[in-house]
GROMACS .gro file of C-alpha atoms in nm:
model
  426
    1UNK     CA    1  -2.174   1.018   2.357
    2UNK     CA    2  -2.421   0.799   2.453
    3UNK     CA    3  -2.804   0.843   2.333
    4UNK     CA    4  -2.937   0.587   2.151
    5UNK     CA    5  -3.267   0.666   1.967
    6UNK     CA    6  -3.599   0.459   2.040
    7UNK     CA    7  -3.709   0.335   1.716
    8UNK     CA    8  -3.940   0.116   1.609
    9UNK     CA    9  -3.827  -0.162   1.392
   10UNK     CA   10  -3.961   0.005   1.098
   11UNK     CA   11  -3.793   0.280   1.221
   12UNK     CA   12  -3.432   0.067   1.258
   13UNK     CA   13  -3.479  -0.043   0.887
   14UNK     CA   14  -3.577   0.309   0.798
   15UNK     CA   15  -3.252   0.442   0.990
   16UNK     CA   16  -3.014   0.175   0.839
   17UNK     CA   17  -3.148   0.273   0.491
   18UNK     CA   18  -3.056   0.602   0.514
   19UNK     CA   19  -2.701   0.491   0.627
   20UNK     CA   20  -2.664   0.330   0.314
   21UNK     CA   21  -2.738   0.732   0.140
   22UNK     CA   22  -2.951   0.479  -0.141
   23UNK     CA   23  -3.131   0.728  -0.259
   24UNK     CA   24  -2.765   0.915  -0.349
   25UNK     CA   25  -2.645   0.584  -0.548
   26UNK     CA   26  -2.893   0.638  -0.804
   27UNK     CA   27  -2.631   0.764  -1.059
   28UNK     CA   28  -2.410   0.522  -1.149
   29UNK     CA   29  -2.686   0.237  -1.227
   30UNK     CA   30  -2.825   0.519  -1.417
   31UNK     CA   31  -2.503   0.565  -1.605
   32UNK     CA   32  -2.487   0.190  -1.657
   33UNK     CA   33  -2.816   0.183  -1.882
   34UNK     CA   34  -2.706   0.450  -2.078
   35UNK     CA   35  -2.382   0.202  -2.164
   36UNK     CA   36  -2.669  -0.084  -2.228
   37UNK     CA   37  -2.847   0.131  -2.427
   38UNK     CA   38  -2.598   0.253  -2.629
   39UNK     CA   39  -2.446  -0.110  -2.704
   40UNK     CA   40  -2.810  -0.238  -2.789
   41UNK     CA   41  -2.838   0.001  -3.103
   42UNK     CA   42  -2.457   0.043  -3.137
   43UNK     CA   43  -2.379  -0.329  -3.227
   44UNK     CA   44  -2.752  -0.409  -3.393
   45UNK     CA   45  -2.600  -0.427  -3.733
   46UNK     CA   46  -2.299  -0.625  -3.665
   47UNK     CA   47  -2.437  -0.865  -3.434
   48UNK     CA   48  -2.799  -0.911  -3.527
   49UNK     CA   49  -2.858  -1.160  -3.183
   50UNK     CA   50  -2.884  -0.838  -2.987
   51UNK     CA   51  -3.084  -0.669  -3.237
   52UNK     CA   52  -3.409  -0.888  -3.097
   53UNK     CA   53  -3.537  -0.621  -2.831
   54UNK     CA   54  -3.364  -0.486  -2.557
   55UNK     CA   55  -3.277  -0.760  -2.333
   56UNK     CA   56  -3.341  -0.628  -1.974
   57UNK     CA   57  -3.223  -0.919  -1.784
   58UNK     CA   58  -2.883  -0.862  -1.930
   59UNK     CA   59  -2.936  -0.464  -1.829
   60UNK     CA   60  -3.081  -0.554  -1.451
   61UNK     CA   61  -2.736  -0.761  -1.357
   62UNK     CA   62  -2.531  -0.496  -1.500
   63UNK     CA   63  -2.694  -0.247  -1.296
   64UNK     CA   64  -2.726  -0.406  -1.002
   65UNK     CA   65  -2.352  -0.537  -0.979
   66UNK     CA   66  -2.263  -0.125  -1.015
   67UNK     CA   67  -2.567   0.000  -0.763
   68UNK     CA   68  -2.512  -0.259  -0.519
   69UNK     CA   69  -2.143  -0.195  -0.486
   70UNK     CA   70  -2.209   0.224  -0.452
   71UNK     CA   71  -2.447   0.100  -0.160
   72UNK     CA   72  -2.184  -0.088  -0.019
   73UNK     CA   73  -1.932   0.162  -0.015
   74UNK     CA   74  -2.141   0.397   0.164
   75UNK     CA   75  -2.167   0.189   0.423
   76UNK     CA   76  -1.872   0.097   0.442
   77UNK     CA   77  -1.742   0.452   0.438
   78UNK     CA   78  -1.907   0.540   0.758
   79UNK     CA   79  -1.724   0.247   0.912
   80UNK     CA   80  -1.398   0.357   0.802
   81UNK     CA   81  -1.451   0.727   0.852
   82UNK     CA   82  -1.604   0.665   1.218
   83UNK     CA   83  -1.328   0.789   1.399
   84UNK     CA   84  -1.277   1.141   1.202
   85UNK     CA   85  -1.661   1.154   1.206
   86UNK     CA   86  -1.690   1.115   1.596
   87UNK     CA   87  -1.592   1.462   1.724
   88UNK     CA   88  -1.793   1.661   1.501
   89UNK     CA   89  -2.080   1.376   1.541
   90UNK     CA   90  -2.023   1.401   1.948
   91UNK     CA   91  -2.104   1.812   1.937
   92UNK     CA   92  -2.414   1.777   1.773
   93UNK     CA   93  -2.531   1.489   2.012
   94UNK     CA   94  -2.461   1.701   2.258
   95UNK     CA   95  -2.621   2.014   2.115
   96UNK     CA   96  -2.924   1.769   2.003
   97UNK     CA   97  -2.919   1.681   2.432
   98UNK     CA   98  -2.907   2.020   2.547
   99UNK     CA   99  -3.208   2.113   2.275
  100UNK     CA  100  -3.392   1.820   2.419
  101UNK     CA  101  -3.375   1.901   2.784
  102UNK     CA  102  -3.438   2.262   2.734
  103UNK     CA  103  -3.785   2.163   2.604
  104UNK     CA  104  -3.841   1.951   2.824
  105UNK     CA  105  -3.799   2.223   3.120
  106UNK     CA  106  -4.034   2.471   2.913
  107UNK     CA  107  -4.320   2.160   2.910
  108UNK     CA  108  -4.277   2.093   3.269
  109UNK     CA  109  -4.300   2.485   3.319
  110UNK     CA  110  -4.593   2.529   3.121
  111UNK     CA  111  -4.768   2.189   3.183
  112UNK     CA  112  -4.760   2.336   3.556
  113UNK     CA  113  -5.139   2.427   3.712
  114UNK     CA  114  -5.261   2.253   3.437
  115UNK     CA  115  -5.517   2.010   3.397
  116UNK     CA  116  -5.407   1.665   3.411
  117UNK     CA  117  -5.505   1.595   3.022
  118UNK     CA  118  -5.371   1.895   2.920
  119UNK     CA  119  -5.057   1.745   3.087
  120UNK     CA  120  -5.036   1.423   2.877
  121UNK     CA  121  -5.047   1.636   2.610
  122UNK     CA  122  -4.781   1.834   2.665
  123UNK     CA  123  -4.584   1.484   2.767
  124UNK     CA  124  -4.667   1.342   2.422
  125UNK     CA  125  -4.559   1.628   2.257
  126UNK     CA  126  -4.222   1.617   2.484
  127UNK     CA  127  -4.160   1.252   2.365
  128UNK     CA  128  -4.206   1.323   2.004
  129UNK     CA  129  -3.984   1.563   1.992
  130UNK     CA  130  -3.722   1.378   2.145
  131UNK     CA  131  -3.732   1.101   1.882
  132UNK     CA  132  -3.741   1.345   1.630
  133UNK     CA  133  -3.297   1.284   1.568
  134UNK     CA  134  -3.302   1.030   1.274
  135UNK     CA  135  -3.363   1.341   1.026
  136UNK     CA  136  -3.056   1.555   1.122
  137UNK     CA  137  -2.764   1.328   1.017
  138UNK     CA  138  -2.805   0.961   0.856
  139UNK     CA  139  -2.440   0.882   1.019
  140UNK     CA  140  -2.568   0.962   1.409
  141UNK     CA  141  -2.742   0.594   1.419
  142UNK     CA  142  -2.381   0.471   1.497
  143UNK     CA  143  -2.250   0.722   1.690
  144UNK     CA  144  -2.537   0.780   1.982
  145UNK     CA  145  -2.569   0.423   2.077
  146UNK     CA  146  -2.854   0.312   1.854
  147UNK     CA  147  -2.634   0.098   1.632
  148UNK     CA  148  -2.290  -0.017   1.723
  149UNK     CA  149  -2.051   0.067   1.477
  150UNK     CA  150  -1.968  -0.279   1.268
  151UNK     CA  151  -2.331  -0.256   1.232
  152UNK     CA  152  -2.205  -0.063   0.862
  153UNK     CA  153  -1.914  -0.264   0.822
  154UNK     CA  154  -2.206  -0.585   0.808
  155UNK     CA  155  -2.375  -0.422   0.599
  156UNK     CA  156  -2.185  -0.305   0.339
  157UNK     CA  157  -2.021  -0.678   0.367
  158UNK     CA  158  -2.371  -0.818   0.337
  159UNK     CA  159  -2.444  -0.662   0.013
  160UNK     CA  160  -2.150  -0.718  -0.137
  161UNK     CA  161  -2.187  -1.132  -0.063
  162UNK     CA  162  -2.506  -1.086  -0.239
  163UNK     CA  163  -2.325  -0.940  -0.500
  164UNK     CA  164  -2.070  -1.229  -0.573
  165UNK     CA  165  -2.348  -1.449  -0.516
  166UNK     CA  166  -2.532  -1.323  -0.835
  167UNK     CA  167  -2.211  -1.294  -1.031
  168UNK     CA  168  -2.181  -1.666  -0.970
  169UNK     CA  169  -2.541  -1.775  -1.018
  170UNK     CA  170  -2.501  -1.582  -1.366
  171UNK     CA  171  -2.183  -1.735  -1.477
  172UNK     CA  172  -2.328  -2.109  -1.363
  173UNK     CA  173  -2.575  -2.053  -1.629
  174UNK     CA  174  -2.333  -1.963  -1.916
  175UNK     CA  175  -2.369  -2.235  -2.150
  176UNK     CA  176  -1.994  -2.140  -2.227
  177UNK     CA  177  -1.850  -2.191  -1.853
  178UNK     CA  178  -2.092  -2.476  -1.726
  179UNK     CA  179  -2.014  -2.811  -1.864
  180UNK     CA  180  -2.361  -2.954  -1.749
  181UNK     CA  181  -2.502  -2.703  -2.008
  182UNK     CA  182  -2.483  -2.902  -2.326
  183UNK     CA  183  -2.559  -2.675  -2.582
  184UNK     CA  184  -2.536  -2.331  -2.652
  185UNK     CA  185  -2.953  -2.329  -2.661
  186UNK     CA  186  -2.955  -2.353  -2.283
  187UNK     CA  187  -2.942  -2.168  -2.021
  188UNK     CA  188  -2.826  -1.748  -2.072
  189UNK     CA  189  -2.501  -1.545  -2.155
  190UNK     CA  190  -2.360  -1.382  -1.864
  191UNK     CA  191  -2.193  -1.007  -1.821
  192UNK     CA  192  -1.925  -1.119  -1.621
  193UNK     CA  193  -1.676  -1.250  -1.862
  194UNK     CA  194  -1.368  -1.121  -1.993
  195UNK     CA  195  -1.298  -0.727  -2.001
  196UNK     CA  196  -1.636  -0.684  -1.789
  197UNK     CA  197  -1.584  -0.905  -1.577
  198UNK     CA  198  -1.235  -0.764  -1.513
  199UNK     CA  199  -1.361  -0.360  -1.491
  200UNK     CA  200  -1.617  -0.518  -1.241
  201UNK     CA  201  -1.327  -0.677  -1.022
  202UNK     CA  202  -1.115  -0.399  -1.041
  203UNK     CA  203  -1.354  -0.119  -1.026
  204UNK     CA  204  -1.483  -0.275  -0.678
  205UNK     CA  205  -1.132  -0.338  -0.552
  206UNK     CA  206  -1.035   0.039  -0.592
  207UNK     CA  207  -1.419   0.163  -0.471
  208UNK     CA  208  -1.367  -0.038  -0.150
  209UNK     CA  209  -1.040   0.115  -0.069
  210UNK     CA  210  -1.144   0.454  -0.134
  211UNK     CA  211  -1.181   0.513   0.204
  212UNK     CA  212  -1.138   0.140   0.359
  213UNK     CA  213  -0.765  -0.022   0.378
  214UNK     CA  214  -0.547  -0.071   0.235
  215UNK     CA  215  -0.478   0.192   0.035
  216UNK     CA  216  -0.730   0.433   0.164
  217UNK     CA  217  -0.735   0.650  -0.174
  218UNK     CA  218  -0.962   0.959  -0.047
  219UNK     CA  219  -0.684   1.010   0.288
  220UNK     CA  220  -0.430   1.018   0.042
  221UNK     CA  221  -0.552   1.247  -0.216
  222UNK     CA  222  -0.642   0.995  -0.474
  223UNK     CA  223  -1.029   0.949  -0.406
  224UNK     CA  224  -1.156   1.258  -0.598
  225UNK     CA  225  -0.938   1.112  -0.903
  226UNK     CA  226  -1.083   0.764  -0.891
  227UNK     CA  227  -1.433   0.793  -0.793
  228UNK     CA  228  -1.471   1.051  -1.048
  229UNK     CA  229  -1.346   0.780  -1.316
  230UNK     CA  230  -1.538   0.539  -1.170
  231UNK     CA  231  -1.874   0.689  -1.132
  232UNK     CA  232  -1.987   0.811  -1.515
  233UNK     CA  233  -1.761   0.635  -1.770
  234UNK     CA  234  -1.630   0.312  -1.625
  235UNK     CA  235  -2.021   0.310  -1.532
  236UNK     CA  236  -2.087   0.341  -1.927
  237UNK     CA  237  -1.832   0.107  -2.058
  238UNK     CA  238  -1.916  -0.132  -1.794
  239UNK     CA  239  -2.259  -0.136  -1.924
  240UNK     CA  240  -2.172  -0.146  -2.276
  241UNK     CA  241  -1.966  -0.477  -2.237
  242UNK     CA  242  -2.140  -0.641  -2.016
  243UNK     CA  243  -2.436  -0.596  -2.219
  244UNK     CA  244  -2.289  -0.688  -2.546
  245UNK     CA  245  -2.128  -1.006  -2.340
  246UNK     CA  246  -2.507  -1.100  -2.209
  247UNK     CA  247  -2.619  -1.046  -2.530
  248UNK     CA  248  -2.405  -1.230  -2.796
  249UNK     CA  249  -2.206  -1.464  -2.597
  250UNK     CA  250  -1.891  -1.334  -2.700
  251UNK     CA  251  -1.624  -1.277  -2.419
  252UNK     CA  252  -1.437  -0.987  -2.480
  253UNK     CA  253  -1.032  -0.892  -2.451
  254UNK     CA  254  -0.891  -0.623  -2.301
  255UNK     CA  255  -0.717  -0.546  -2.650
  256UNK     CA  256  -1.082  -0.483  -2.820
  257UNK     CA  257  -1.089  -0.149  -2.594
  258UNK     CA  258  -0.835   0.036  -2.828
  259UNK     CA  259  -0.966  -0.125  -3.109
  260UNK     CA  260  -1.150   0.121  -3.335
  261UNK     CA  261  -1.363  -0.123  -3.573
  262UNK     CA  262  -1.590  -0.416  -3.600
  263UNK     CA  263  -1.308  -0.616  -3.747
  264UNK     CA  264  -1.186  -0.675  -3.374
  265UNK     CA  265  -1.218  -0.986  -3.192
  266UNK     CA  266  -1.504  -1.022  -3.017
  267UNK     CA  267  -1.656  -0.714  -3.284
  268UNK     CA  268  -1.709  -0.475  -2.980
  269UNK     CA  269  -1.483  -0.185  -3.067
  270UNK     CA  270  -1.442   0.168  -2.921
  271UNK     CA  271  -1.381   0.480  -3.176
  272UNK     CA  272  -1.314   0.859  -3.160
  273UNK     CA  273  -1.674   0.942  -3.078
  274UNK     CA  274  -1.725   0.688  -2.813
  275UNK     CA  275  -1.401   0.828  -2.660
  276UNK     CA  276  -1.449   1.208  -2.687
  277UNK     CA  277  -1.797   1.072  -2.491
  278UNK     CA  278  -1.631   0.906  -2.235
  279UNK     CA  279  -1.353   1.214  -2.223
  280UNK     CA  280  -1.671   1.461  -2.159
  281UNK     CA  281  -1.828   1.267  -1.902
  282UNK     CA  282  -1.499   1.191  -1.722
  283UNK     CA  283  -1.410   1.590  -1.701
  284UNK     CA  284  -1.788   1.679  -1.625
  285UNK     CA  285  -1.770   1.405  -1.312
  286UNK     CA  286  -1.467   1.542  -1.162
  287UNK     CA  287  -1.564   1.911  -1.166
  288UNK     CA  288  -1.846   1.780  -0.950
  289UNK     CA  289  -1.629   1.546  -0.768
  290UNK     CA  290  -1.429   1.892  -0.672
  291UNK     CA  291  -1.764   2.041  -0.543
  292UNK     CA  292  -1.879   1.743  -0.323
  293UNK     CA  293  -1.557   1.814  -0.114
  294UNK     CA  294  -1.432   2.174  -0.112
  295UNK     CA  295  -1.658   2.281   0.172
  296UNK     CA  296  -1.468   1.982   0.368
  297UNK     CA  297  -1.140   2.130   0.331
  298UNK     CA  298  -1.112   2.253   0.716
  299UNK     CA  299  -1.274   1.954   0.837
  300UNK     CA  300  -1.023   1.707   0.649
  301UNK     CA  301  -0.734   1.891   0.746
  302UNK     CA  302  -0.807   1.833   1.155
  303UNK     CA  303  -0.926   1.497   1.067
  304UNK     CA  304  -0.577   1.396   0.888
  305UNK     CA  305  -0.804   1.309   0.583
  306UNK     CA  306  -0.546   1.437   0.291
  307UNK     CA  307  -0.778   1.443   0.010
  308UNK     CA  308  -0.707   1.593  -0.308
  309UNK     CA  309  -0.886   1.936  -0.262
  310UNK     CA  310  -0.676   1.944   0.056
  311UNK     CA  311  -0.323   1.940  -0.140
  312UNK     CA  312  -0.454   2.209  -0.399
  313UNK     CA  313  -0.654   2.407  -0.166
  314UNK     CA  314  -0.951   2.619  -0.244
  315UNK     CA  315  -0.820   2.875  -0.434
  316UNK     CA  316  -0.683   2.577  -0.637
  317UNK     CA  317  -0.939   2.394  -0.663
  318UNK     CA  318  -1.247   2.658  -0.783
  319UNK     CA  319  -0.961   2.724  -1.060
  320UNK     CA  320  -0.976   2.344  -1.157
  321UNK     CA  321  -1.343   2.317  -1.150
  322UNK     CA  322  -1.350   2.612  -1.453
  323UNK     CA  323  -1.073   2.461  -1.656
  324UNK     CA  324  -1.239   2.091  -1.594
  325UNK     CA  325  -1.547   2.226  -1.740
  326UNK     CA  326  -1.413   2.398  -2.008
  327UNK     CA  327  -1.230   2.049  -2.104
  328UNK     CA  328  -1.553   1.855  -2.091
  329UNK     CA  329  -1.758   2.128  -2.354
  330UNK     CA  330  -1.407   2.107  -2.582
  331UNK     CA  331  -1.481   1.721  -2.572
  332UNK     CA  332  -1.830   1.803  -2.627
  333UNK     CA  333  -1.768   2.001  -2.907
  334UNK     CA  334  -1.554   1.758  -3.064
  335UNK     CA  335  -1.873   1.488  -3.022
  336UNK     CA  336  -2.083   1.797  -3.189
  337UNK     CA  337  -1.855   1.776  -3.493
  338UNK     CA  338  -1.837   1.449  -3.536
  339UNK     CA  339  -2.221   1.397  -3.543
  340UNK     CA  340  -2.216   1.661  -3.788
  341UNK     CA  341  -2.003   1.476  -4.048
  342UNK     CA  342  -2.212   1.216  -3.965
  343UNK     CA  343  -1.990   0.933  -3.911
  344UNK     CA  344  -1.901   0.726  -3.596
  345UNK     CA  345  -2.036   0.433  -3.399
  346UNK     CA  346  -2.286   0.674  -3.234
  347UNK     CA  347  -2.422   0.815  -3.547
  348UNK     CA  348  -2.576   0.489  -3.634
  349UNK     CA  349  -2.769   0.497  -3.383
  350UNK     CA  350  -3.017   0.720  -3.533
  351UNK     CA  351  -3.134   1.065  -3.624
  352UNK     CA  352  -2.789   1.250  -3.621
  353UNK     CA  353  -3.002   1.598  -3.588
  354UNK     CA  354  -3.182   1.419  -3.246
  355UNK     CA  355  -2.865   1.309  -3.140
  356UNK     CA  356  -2.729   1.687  -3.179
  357UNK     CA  357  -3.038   1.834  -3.029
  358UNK     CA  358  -2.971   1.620  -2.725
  359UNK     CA  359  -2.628   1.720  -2.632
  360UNK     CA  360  -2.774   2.078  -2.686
  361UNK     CA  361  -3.071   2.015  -2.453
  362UNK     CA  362  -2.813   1.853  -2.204
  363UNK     CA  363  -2.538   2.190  -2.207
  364UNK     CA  364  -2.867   2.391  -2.181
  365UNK     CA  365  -2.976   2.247  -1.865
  366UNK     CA  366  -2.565   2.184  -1.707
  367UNK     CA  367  -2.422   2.543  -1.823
  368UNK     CA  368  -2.643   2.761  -1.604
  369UNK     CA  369  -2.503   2.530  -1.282
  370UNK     CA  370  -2.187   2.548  -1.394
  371UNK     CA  371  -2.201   2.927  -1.403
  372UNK     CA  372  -2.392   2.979  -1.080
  373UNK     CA  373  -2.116   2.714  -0.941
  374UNK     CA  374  -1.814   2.906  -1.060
  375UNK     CA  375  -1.966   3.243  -0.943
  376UNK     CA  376  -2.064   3.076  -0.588
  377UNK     CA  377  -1.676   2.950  -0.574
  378UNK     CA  378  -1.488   3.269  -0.639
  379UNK     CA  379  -1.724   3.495  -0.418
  380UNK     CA  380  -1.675   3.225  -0.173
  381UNK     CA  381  -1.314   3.202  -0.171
  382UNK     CA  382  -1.123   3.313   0.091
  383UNK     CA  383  -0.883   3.556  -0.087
  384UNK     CA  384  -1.179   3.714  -0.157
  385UNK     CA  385  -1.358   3.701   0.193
  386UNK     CA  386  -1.393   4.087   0.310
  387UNK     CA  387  -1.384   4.242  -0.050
  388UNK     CA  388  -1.690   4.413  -0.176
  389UNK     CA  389  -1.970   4.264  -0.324
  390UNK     CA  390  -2.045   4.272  -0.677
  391UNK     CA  391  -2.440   4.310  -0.799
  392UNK     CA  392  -2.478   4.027  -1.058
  393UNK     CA  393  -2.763   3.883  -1.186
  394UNK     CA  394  -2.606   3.560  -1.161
  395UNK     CA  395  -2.710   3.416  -0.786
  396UNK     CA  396  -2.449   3.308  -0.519
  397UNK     CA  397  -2.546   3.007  -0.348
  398UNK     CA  398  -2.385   2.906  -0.035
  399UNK     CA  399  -2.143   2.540  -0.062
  400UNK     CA  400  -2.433   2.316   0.108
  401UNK     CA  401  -2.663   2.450  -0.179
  402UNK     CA  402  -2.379   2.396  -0.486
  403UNK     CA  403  -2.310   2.018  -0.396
  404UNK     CA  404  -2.698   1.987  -0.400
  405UNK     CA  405  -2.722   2.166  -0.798
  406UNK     CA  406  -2.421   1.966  -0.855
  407UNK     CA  407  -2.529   1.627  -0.788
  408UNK     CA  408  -2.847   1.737  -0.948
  409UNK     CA  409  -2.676   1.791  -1.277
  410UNK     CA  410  -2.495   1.477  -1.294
  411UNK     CA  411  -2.728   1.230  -1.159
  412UNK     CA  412  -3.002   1.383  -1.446
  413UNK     CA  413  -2.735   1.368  -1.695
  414UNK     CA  414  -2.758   0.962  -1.786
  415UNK     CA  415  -3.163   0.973  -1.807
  416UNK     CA  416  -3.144   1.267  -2.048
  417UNK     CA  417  -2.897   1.121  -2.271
  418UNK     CA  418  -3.072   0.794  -2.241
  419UNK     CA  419  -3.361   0.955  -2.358
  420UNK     CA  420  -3.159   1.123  -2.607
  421UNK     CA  421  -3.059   0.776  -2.761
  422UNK     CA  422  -3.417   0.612  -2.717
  423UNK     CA  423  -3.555   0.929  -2.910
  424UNK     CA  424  -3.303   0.901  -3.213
  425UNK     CA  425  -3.409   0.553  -3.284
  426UNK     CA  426  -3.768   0.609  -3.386
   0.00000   0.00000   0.00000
């Protein structure tokens, strides 16, 4: 349906912002300085040339090779999705029409036998309210005409160009990649060598295809899987390597990964506490993941998009999200434990006790979501629709309202932590 919005070029910018849900991509770069931060104090000891300061231009590439790619793939979502998008996008242009023309009837009504300033009032008004569209759906700016729809498709390839093109200027000024850098005293260490450089190509590969071809991972219920994976700790270990990378030149091999001490190759290792970390956060992710796209299921379904919570269904998947949580505080607990025999690479980080405090300040603040969330899910579940209601004192929040607490929890999850690990070093 045609009904393209007058905008202001401000207003365009504005509009193709919001297409690009920034704001929303704030958790993975977020996730990415936790991994620098934890490799800055992590590796100190054993490599004292990142034990100088935190090195921020090392941190700043890192995260904006992972935020820059999440932008990207938003926009290049809504390109890809455009066609199961249209009909529901279509009603509410039309509905958004309707509302329009109705007020416009009541002005004209009212603005009748009126004086004639009173009347350009009532115009202005009319006019305002008509432009007044850009706040009901971010996606509508390629669907009513403003934008045409490779207008996304541009942009997500634009950013990603800009992407390579720092990737590139970074590795030309590698001492150990450019030949026209002599010695090792010029020029800086880049992220994007070995194993980072190879989570980075990979990672984008599968986040461009999670709704984009070829293999279209979120139509064939893979997305929820991936992204989840993706998003809080590939984000982590990508920061961790690339940061250690930047910061002592040393390229590191795949192999170092499932190596468990300093004795390694490159000396980046990952142990039993890093892992039951990354475990946690992986399990943690995906019960959100769940969330973001159970009050889709319907939609999906007439849409053809097969996604994961569409094989299990909703009875299913509120089951999963409980047992995924569960898994994440086992891991958790297992992370408690270790701190308290004080040994593993996080422990020399700092104050053990801080570090303990922190993952008790972090469950404080998740479990009360998690338990509204649950509650919300199995009032909310159709088996259950018609049955009588239960007086808790635990509130039921409607779907719109869970994937809002949800996000919430995960996006403050990395800045607490981070905070965590700043606070156990003093």
């Amino acid at each position: 349906m045609h009904d393209p919005q007058q905008l202001s070029f401000g207003g365009k910018v504005q509009a193709l912002l919001a297409l690009g849900r920034i704001p929303l991509a704030s958790e993975v770069p977020l996730w990415a300085i936790y991994g620098c931060l934890l490799s800055s104090w992590i590796f100190q000891a054993n490599n004292p040339a990142i034990g100088n300061g935190f090195d921020w231009i090392a941190a700043t590439q890192c995260v904006l090779v992972v935020w820059g790619t999440n932008i990207s793939i938003n926009y290049g979502n809504e390109y890809f999705d455009w066609d199961m998008d249209r009909p529901g996008m279509v009603a509410s242009i039309r509905k958004d029409v309707e509302a329009r023309e109705k007020v416009a009837r009541d002005f004209k009504e009212k603005a009748d036998g009126k004086a004639p300033g009173e009347k350009e009032v009532a115009e202005k008004a009319r006019k305002e309210f008509g432009n007044e569209k850009i706040m009901g759906s971010s996606s509508r700016i390629i669907h009513d005409g403003t934008f045409p729809p490779y207008v996304a498709l541009a942009c997500a390839s634009f950013i990603q160009v800009l992407i390579l093109a720092m990737i590139l200027l970074s590795r030309g000024n590698d001492p150990h990649l450019s030949s026209s850098l002599s010695t090792k005293n010029t020029g800086r260490f880049t992220p994007f060598r070995g194993v980072a450089l190879q989570i980075g190509v990979l990672c984008t590969f599968l986040s461009q295809t999670y709704v984009g071809p070829p293999l279209r991972l979120h139509y064939h219920g893979l997305g929820e899987l991936v992204s989840a994976m993706l998003l809080s700790p590939v984000a982590t270990l990508f920061g961790m390597v690339g940061y250690y990378t930047a910061t002592t030149g040393r390229s590191i091999p795949f192999s170092d990964l499932f190596s468990t001490s300093a004795s390694s190759h490159s000396g980046f290792y990952l142990d039993s506490q890093l892992w039951y970390m990354l475990a946690a956060y992986y399990f943690y992710e995906q019960a959100r993941i769940l969330i973001m796209h159970i009050h889709d299921i319907d939609a999906d379904k007439k849409g053809g998009k097969i996604t994961f919570v569409v094989r299990i269904g909703y009875d299913n998947a509120k089951r999963l999200y409980v047992i995924l949580n569960a898994i994440s505080l086992a891991f958790f607990g297992l992370l408690a434990i270790s701190f308290g025999s004080g040994t593993g690479s996080l422990s020399t980080i700092g104050s053990n006790t801080v570090m303990l405090g922190g993952i008790g300040a972090l469950l404080a603040f998740a479990l009360p979501i998690i338990v509204i969330t649950a509650r919300s899910l199995f009032y909310h579940s159709p088996s259950n629709r018609g049955g009588p209601d239960v007086e808790s004192i635990i509130p039921i929040l409607p779907h719109a309202d869970l994937a809002k607490i949800v996000s919430l929890q995960t996006l403050l999850t990395p800045a607490i932590m981070s905070v965590v690990v700043l606070a156990a070093t003093r």
